[in-house]
Amino acid sequence: MTSFSVRQEDRRDLTFGFLGLLMMMAAHAVLETARDALFLAGLPATDLPWAYLAIAVLAAVALRAQQKVLAVVGKRHRLLSLSLCCGALVTVAFWFSIRTFGPWSLLAFYVWTGLLATVLVVQFWLLLDESVTVTRAKRIFPLIAAGGVVGAILGSMTAEAFVRWGSPEGLLLVGAGILLAGASLPTLWKRGLIEPREADPLNAEESFSMGSLLGDRYLAKLFVLVLVATVSVTAVDFIFKSEVAANIAPAGLGSFFARFYLALNSVALLVQLIGARWMLQNLGVHRSAAALPLLLLGGTLGFLVAPVLGGAVALKAIDGTMRHSLYRTAIEVLYLPLGSARRQRAKTLIDGFGHRGGQALASVTILAAVALGLSTWQIAAFVVLPVAAWLLAILGTQRQYEEIFRSRLRQGVLETRFDLQELDLRSLEVLLNALNSPHDREVLAAIDLFDAHGRSTLLPVLILYHPSLEVRERALTAFAEAEDRRFIPIAQRMLEDGDCDVRAAALRALTVVEPDRTLLNEKMENEAPIVEATALIGLMSLGGDGLLGFQRELSARIRDGTDETRVALARAMQHRPSPIFHGPLIELSRFDSGPVRLAVAEAMAVNPDARYLPHLVPWLGKGSLRPAARRAILALGDPALDYLDSAMRNTRWPRRVRRHIPRTISRFGSPEAAKLLLDHLETEADGAVRFKILRGLGRMRASQPSLRLDKRRLENQLRETLRRVTQLARWRGIVESELHEQSPTRDLLWLSLRDKERSALERAFRLMGMLNPKEDFALVWRGLDSENPRVRAAGREVLLATLTSGIREAVIALTDDGTAGERATRAANALQIAIPATRLEETLQVMLHDESTAIRCIVAHQVADLKMRNLIPDLEAAAPEETGAVREAIEHALELLRRPHLTIAGGTHA
C-alpha cells in the first residue's frame, strides 16, 4: 500500500474533511492578507497586542456561546454550517464599515478574523474527531490537514492576483463568498449517517469544569502545552509584523503579505504531503509535535544573532509551514485517547482558556515590553523561555498518553495479590471465624494457614466433627504433624466411623503420634482396601524385624490385588513418604490404569526419585495425569531438567508428550530452565512445540520480571517469526490474486495459510512480551483482535510506543486492515527482507517443502487440481521424505497427474 492510497472506509470523511478545511482555510488566507495589510497600513504595529488581547477575551465568550447554540441546533455539523453563514454575513458588514469608521474598524476587523478562525477550526476538528479512531486519524488527518494547506495556497493565490488590480478591501467580499460556498459541506458530509454516541466507562462524567481539567494530569499537561505554545507563536507573530511594518512601505504591504502567505502555504503543503504522514506513523505523535518548537527555538536563536527582516521572516515561515500542517495534526491525535464526551469538553476548555489565555498572557507581556521601550530583539530573547517550555510540555505528555491506551486495553481485568503476613490477634480471630464457614474451601484454607504458621495447636479439636470428610482428614493431618495429642480420644472413636477414608485418616494420624503395632496388624485384615493399605504402609514405615515380610506382602498385593487395592497402596505411600517405597511405586506405575497411575504420580511427587522419570515424562501426554506427573517431575530438581532436555532433543518421543515438556521446564523457574527453552526455541522444528516453548518463556518472564533472558536471541527469534508471518501473508495474497476460481482445495489452502499466519503472529506477540516485560502484550494482542475500532487503535498506540524501529513498522503493517499481499509487501520492506516466489506456480513449488505438514498436504492436492504436471519432479522428490497423510496426499496427486488426458474436478481430493 502506498503512502497516498485511500481505504474505502476513509473516503467519505477524507473527502468532506479535505474540502471543508480547504474552503475555510482559503477564506482565512484571503481575509488574513486583507487584515494584515489594512491594519499595518492604518495603525502602528505596537497596537497589535491590543488586538491579540481582544481576540483572547472575545474567543472565550464565543466558545462558551457556541456550546449554548449547539444545545439548540442539536448537531455539530449544523452548528458549523450556521457559523460559516454567519461568518460570511459579518464579513460583508465589515466591508461596508471599514471606510466609514476608520482605525477602530480596522482593529475590530483584525479581531474578527482571529475570532472567526478560532471558532471555525475548533468546530471542524471536533466534528471530525467524533467519527475516527487514533489509527484512522493517523491515516487521514495528515491528508485532511493537507486540504487546509491547499486551501491556504489557493486563498493566497487569489489574494495575490486580486491586489494587483484592486484594493485590499475587496478581499473581504471574496472571503465572504468562499465562506458561504463552504457552508453546505458539513450538512452534506453527515447526511444519512447515524452518529454513534460513545459510551466511555473511563470518562463517563456528566459535568466537566476547569477544576476537573486541571485535576487530570494528562489534560493539565495538554492545557500547559497549548498555553505556552500560544504564548510563543503570538510573540513570533508580533516580532514578524513589527519587522515588516518597519521595513515595508504601507503601499506595498498588500502585495508583500499576499506573496509571503502564498510561498508559506506552498511550503506547508510540501511538509504535509511529504513529511507529516510518514512522521506520524513512524516517529509517533510526540516526536512529530516536537519538531515545530524545536525549529522555532533554533530560529529564535538565529534571530538573536542576526536581528534583521530575513530572520523574522524565517521565524514566521517556520511557524506558518508547520503549525497548521504537521503540528496541528499531531495535537489533534493527542486528544483522541479520551472518550468522545470528555474529549469535546476538554478540547473546548483547552482551546478556549489555553489558546486565549496564552494569547492574553503574551499580549499583556508584549504591551509591558513596548511600554518599557524594549526592542523586538529584546522581546525575542524572552521568547526562548516559552518555546523551550513548549518543547518540554510536549515530551511530558507521552507517558500519560500511552497509559490511557493501556488503561483502555485493561478494562475489566483485575489483578489481585495476597501476601501472607505473620498471624496477629486480628488474623487469628478471622481464621477462627473461617472455621465456622459453610464453605469447605474456606475452612480448608483456614486450616492450611494455621498449619503453615505452626499454630495448629490453636485449632479446636471439635473441628474433627465437621460434616466434610475432606475437612476432617486435613485436620487430622494438621494435629498429627503438630504432635498435638488432644485429638487422640476423638481419633480413636473415628476408627469405628462408617466411612473407610475417615478410618484410614484416623489410623494414619494415630500412627504418627502414638504408633500401635497391634492395632495396625488388626487393621490389615477384614477392612476396606484403604484401611488395610494404611495399616501395611504404617507397619513398614515403623521398620523393625518384620520389615522383609511386610515388603513381600506389599509386592503380593501389588501383583495380585485389584486396581482399588493398588490405588489404596499408592495413597498410603503418599502420606508416609520413605525411600523404601521407591521400588513399589515404580512397580505400581507399570499397571495401565488411569486411577492407579494418578495415585502413583501423586505419591511420587512427595517421595522423589530420579528413577521415576522414564515413567513420569510419558504421562505428560495424558491430560488426566499431567498435573500430578508435572508436580512429581518438578520435585526431582536438576536431574529432571537434564532428562527433559534430552527428551526435547529426541524427536522420537510422541508429539503429544513433547508439546507439554516446555511448560514443565518453565515451571522450574530458574535461569537454567530459561536458557534451555531458548536453546530449543532456536532449534525446534515443530511449530506446535515452539509455541509451547514461547508460552513457557512468557509465563517465566511474567512471574519473574527480574529473570534475565538473552535479548539478542529473542530479537533474532522475533525477526525470524515476523519473516514467517510475512511469508505466509505473501503466499495468501498470491492465492487470493491468482486462484480466482473457488474450490474446496483453494479455500482450504487459503484458510490454512490464514490460520498459520495468525498463529505465527501470536508467537511474535509473545516474543514482544518477553522483550518488554513491563508491557502486557497479551492485552495488546486481544485489543488488536477486537471488533471495536477504538480498542484496536489503542493496541496500535502501545505498539508504536514500545517497539523499536523496523520491528515496529513491520508489526503495524502485519496487523493493518489491508489485503494480505499489501501487508506482506510493507512488512518485507520494513524488515528489509526479500520474500521470493511471486507467481502461483513458484509459490506452490516452495510450499511443497514448507515446514507445515498441513500446508504440504493441501498444496499436493492443489497441484493435482490445477493439473500442474511440470511440478511432478518436485512431488517425486518430496515423496520419499514424507510419511503419513502428507505422503499419501503426494502419492495420490502423482497418480492423478500421471494419467493421460487428466480431468480433475476442482477440490475433489481435498
Coordinates of C-alpha atoms in Angstrom, one line a residue, residues 693-901:
I693 CA 8.2 -23.0 24.4
L694 CA 7.1 -19.4 23.9
R695 CA 4.2 -19.8 26.3
G696 CA 6.6 -21.3 28.9
L697 CA 9.1 -18.5 28.5
G698 CA 6.3 -15.9 28.7
R699 CA 5.0 -17.4 31.9
M700 CA 8.5 -17.3 33.4
R701 CA 9.0 -13.7 32.5
A702 CA 5.6 -12.7 33.7
S703 CA 6.1 -14.4 37.1
Q704 CA 9.7 -13.3 37.4
P705 CA 10.2 -9.9 35.8
S706 CA 13.8 -9.8 37.0
L707 CA 14.6 -13.0 35.1
R708 CA 17.3 -12.2 32.6
L709 CA 16.7 -13.5 29.1
D710 CA 19.2 -13.1 26.2
K711 CA 17.7 -10.1 24.4
R712 CA 19.7 -10.6 21.3
R713 CA 18.5 -14.2 20.8
L714 CA 14.9 -13.1 21.5
E715 CA 15.2 -10.3 18.9
N716 CA 16.5 -12.7 16.4
Q717 CA 13.6 -15.0 17.0
L718 CA 11.2 -12.1 16.7
R719 CA 12.6 -11.1 13.4
E720 CA 12.5 -14.7 12.2
T721 CA 8.9 -15.1 13.3
L722 CA 7.9 -11.8 11.6
R723 CA 9.6 -13.1 8.5
R724 CA 7.5 -16.2 8.7
V725 CA 4.3 -14.2 9.1
T726 CA 5.3 -12.0 6.1
Q727 CA 6.0 -15.1 4.0
L728 CA 2.6 -16.6 4.9
A729 CA 0.8 -13.3 4.1
R730 CA 2.6 -13.1 0.8
W731 CA 1.5 -16.7 -0.1
R732 CA -2.0 -15.9 0.9
G733 CA -2.0 -12.8 -1.2
I734 CA -0.9 -14.8 -4.2
V735 CA -3.6 -17.4 -3.6
E736 CA -6.2 -14.5 -3.4
S737 CA -5.0 -12.8 -6.6
E738 CA -4.2 -15.7 -8.9
L739 CA -6.6 -18.5 -7.8
H740 CA -9.8 -16.8 -8.9
E741 CA -11.9 -19.9 -9.3
Q742 CA -13.4 -21.0 -6.0
S743 CA -12.9 -24.6 -5.0
P744 CA -12.7 -26.6 -1.7
T745 CA -9.0 -27.1 -2.1
R746 CA -8.4 -23.4 -2.8
D747 CA -10.5 -22.3 0.2
L748 CA -8.8 -24.9 2.4
L749 CA -5.3 -23.7 1.3
W750 CA -6.4 -20.0 2.0
L751 CA -7.8 -20.9 5.4
S752 CA -4.7 -22.9 6.4
L753 CA -2.4 -20.0 5.4
R754 CA -4.5 -17.6 7.3
D755 CA -4.5 -19.7 10.5
K756 CA -0.8 -20.3 10.2
E757 CA -0.2 -16.6 9.7
R758 CA -2.3 -15.8 12.8
S759 CA -0.6 -18.4 14.9
A760 CA 2.8 -17.1 13.9
L761 CA 1.8 -13.5 14.6
E762 CA 0.6 -14.6 18.1
R763 CA 4.1 -16.1 18.6
A764 CA 5.6 -12.8 17.6
F765 CA 3.5 -11.0 20.2
R766 CA 4.7 -13.4 22.9
L767 CA 8.3 -12.6 22.0
M768 CA 7.5 -8.9 22.2
G769 CA 6.1 -9.5 25.6
M770 CA 9.3 -11.2 26.7
L771 CA 11.4 -8.3 25.3
N772 CA 9.2 -5.8 27.0
P773 CA 8.2 -7.4 30.3
K774 CA 6.6 -4.3 31.7
E775 CA 4.0 -4.3 28.9
D776 CA 1.1 -6.7 28.7
F777 CA 1.3 -7.8 25.1
A778 CA -1.4 -10.4 25.7
L779 CA -3.8 -7.5 26.2
V780 CA -2.4 -5.7 23.2
W781 CA -2.9 -8.8 21.1
R782 CA -6.5 -9.1 22.3
G783 CA -7.0 -5.4 21.7
L784 CA -5.9 -5.7 18.1
D785 CA -8.2 -8.7 17.6
S786 CA -11.2 -6.7 19.0
E787 CA -14.1 -5.7 16.8
N788 CA -14.1 -2.3 18.5
P789 CA -12.0 0.1 16.3
R790 CA -11.1 2.3 19.2
V791 CA -9.7 -0.7 21.2
R792 CA -7.7 -1.8 18.1
A793 CA -6.4 1.8 17.8
A794 CA -5.3 1.7 21.5
G795 CA -3.4 -1.5 20.8
R796 CA -1.6 0.1 17.9
E797 CA -0.6 3.1 20.1
V798 CA 1.0 0.7 22.6
L799 CA 2.9 -1.0 19.8
L800 CA 4.1 2.4 18.4
A801 CA 5.3 3.5 21.8
T802 CA 7.0 0.2 22.7
L803 CA 8.7 -1.4 19.7
T804 CA 11.9 -0.4 18.1
S805 CA 12.2 0.9 14.5
G806 CA 11.9 -1.7 11.8
I807 CA 10.1 -4.2 14.1
R808 CA 7.5 -1.5 14.8
E809 CA 6.8 -0.8 11.2
A810 CA 6.6 -4.5 10.3
V811 CA 4.2 -5.3 13.1
I812 CA 2.0 -2.3 12.3
A813 CA 1.9 -3.4 8.7
L814 CA 1.1 -7.0 9.5
T815 CA -1.8 -6.0 11.8
D816 CA -3.2 -3.5 9.4
D817 CA -6.5 -3.8 7.5
G818 CA -5.2 -4.1 4.0
T819 CA -5.0 -7.2 1.8
A820 CA -2.6 -9.9 2.6
G821 CA -0.3 -9.1 -0.3
E822 CA -0.2 -5.4 0.6
R823 CA 0.6 -6.1 4.2
A824 CA 3.3 -8.5 3.3
T825 CA 5.0 -6.0 0.9
R826 CA 5.0 -3.3 3.6
A827 CA 6.3 -5.7 6.3
A828 CA 9.0 -7.1 4.0
N829 CA 10.2 -3.5 3.3
A830 CA 10.2 -2.7 7.0
L831 CA 12.2 -5.9 7.8
Q832 CA 14.5 -5.3 4.8
I833 CA 14.0 -8.9 3.6
A834 CA 13.1 -10.4 0.3
I835 CA 10.2 -12.9 0.1
P836 CA 10.6 -14.9 -3.1
A837 CA 8.0 -16.7 -5.2
T838 CA 5.8 -14.1 -6.7
R839 CA 3.9 -16.4 -9.2
L840 CA 1.4 -19.1 -8.2
E841 CA 3.4 -22.0 -9.7
E842 CA 6.7 -20.9 -8.0
T843 CA 4.7 -20.3 -4.7
L844 CA 3.2 -23.8 -4.8
Q845 CA 6.6 -25.3 -5.6
V846 CA 8.1 -23.6 -2.5
M847 CA 5.2 -24.5 -0.3
L848 CA 5.6 -28.2 -1.1
H849 CA 8.7 -28.0 1.1
D850 CA 7.3 -25.9 3.8
E851 CA 7.8 -26.8 7.5
S852 CA 4.0 -27.2 8.0
T853 CA 2.7 -30.7 7.2
A854 CA -0.8 -29.3 6.7
I855 CA 0.3 -26.8 4.1
R856 CA 2.4 -29.5 2.3
C857 CA -0.6 -31.9 2.2
I858 CA -3.1 -29.3 0.9
V859 CA -0.6 -28.0 -1.7
A860 CA -0.2 -31.5 -3.1
H861 CA -3.9 -31.7 -3.7
Q862 CA -3.9 -28.2 -5.2
V863 CA -1.2 -29.1 -7.6
A864 CA -3.3 -32.0 -8.8
D865 CA -6.4 -29.8 -9.1
L866 CA -4.6 -27.3 -11.2
K867 CA -3.1 -30.1 -13.4
M868 CA 0.5 -28.7 -12.9
R869 CA 2.4 -31.6 -14.5
N870 CA 5.6 -29.6 -14.5
L871 CA 5.6 -30.0 -10.7
I872 CA 5.7 -33.8 -10.9
P873 CA 9.5 -33.8 -10.3
D874 CA 9.0 -31.7 -7.1
L875 CA 6.3 -34.1 -5.9
E876 CA 8.5 -37.1 -6.7
A877 CA 11.5 -35.6 -4.8
A878 CA 9.3 -34.8 -1.8
A879 CA 7.5 -38.2 -1.5
P880 CA 10.4 -40.3 0.0
E881 CA 10.9 -37.8 2.7
E882 CA 7.3 -37.8 3.8
T883 CA 5.2 -40.1 6.0
G884 CA 1.6 -40.4 6.9
A885 CA -1.1 -38.1 5.4
V886 CA 1.4 -36.0 3.5
R887 CA 3.0 -38.9 1.7
E888 CA -0.5 -40.3 0.9
A889 CA -1.5 -36.9 -0.5
I890 CA 1.6 -36.6 -2.6
E891 CA 1.2 -40.2 -4.0
H892 CA -2.4 -39.5 -4.8
A893 CA -1.5 -36.3 -6.6
L894 CA 1.2 -38.1 -8.6
E895 CA -1.2 -40.8 -9.6
L896 CA -3.7 -38.2 -10.9
L897 CA -1.1 -36.1 -12.7
R898 CA 0.4 -39.1 -14.5
R899 CA -2.9 -40.2 -16.0
P900 CA -3.3 -39.2 -19.7
H901 CA -5.9 -36.5 -20.5

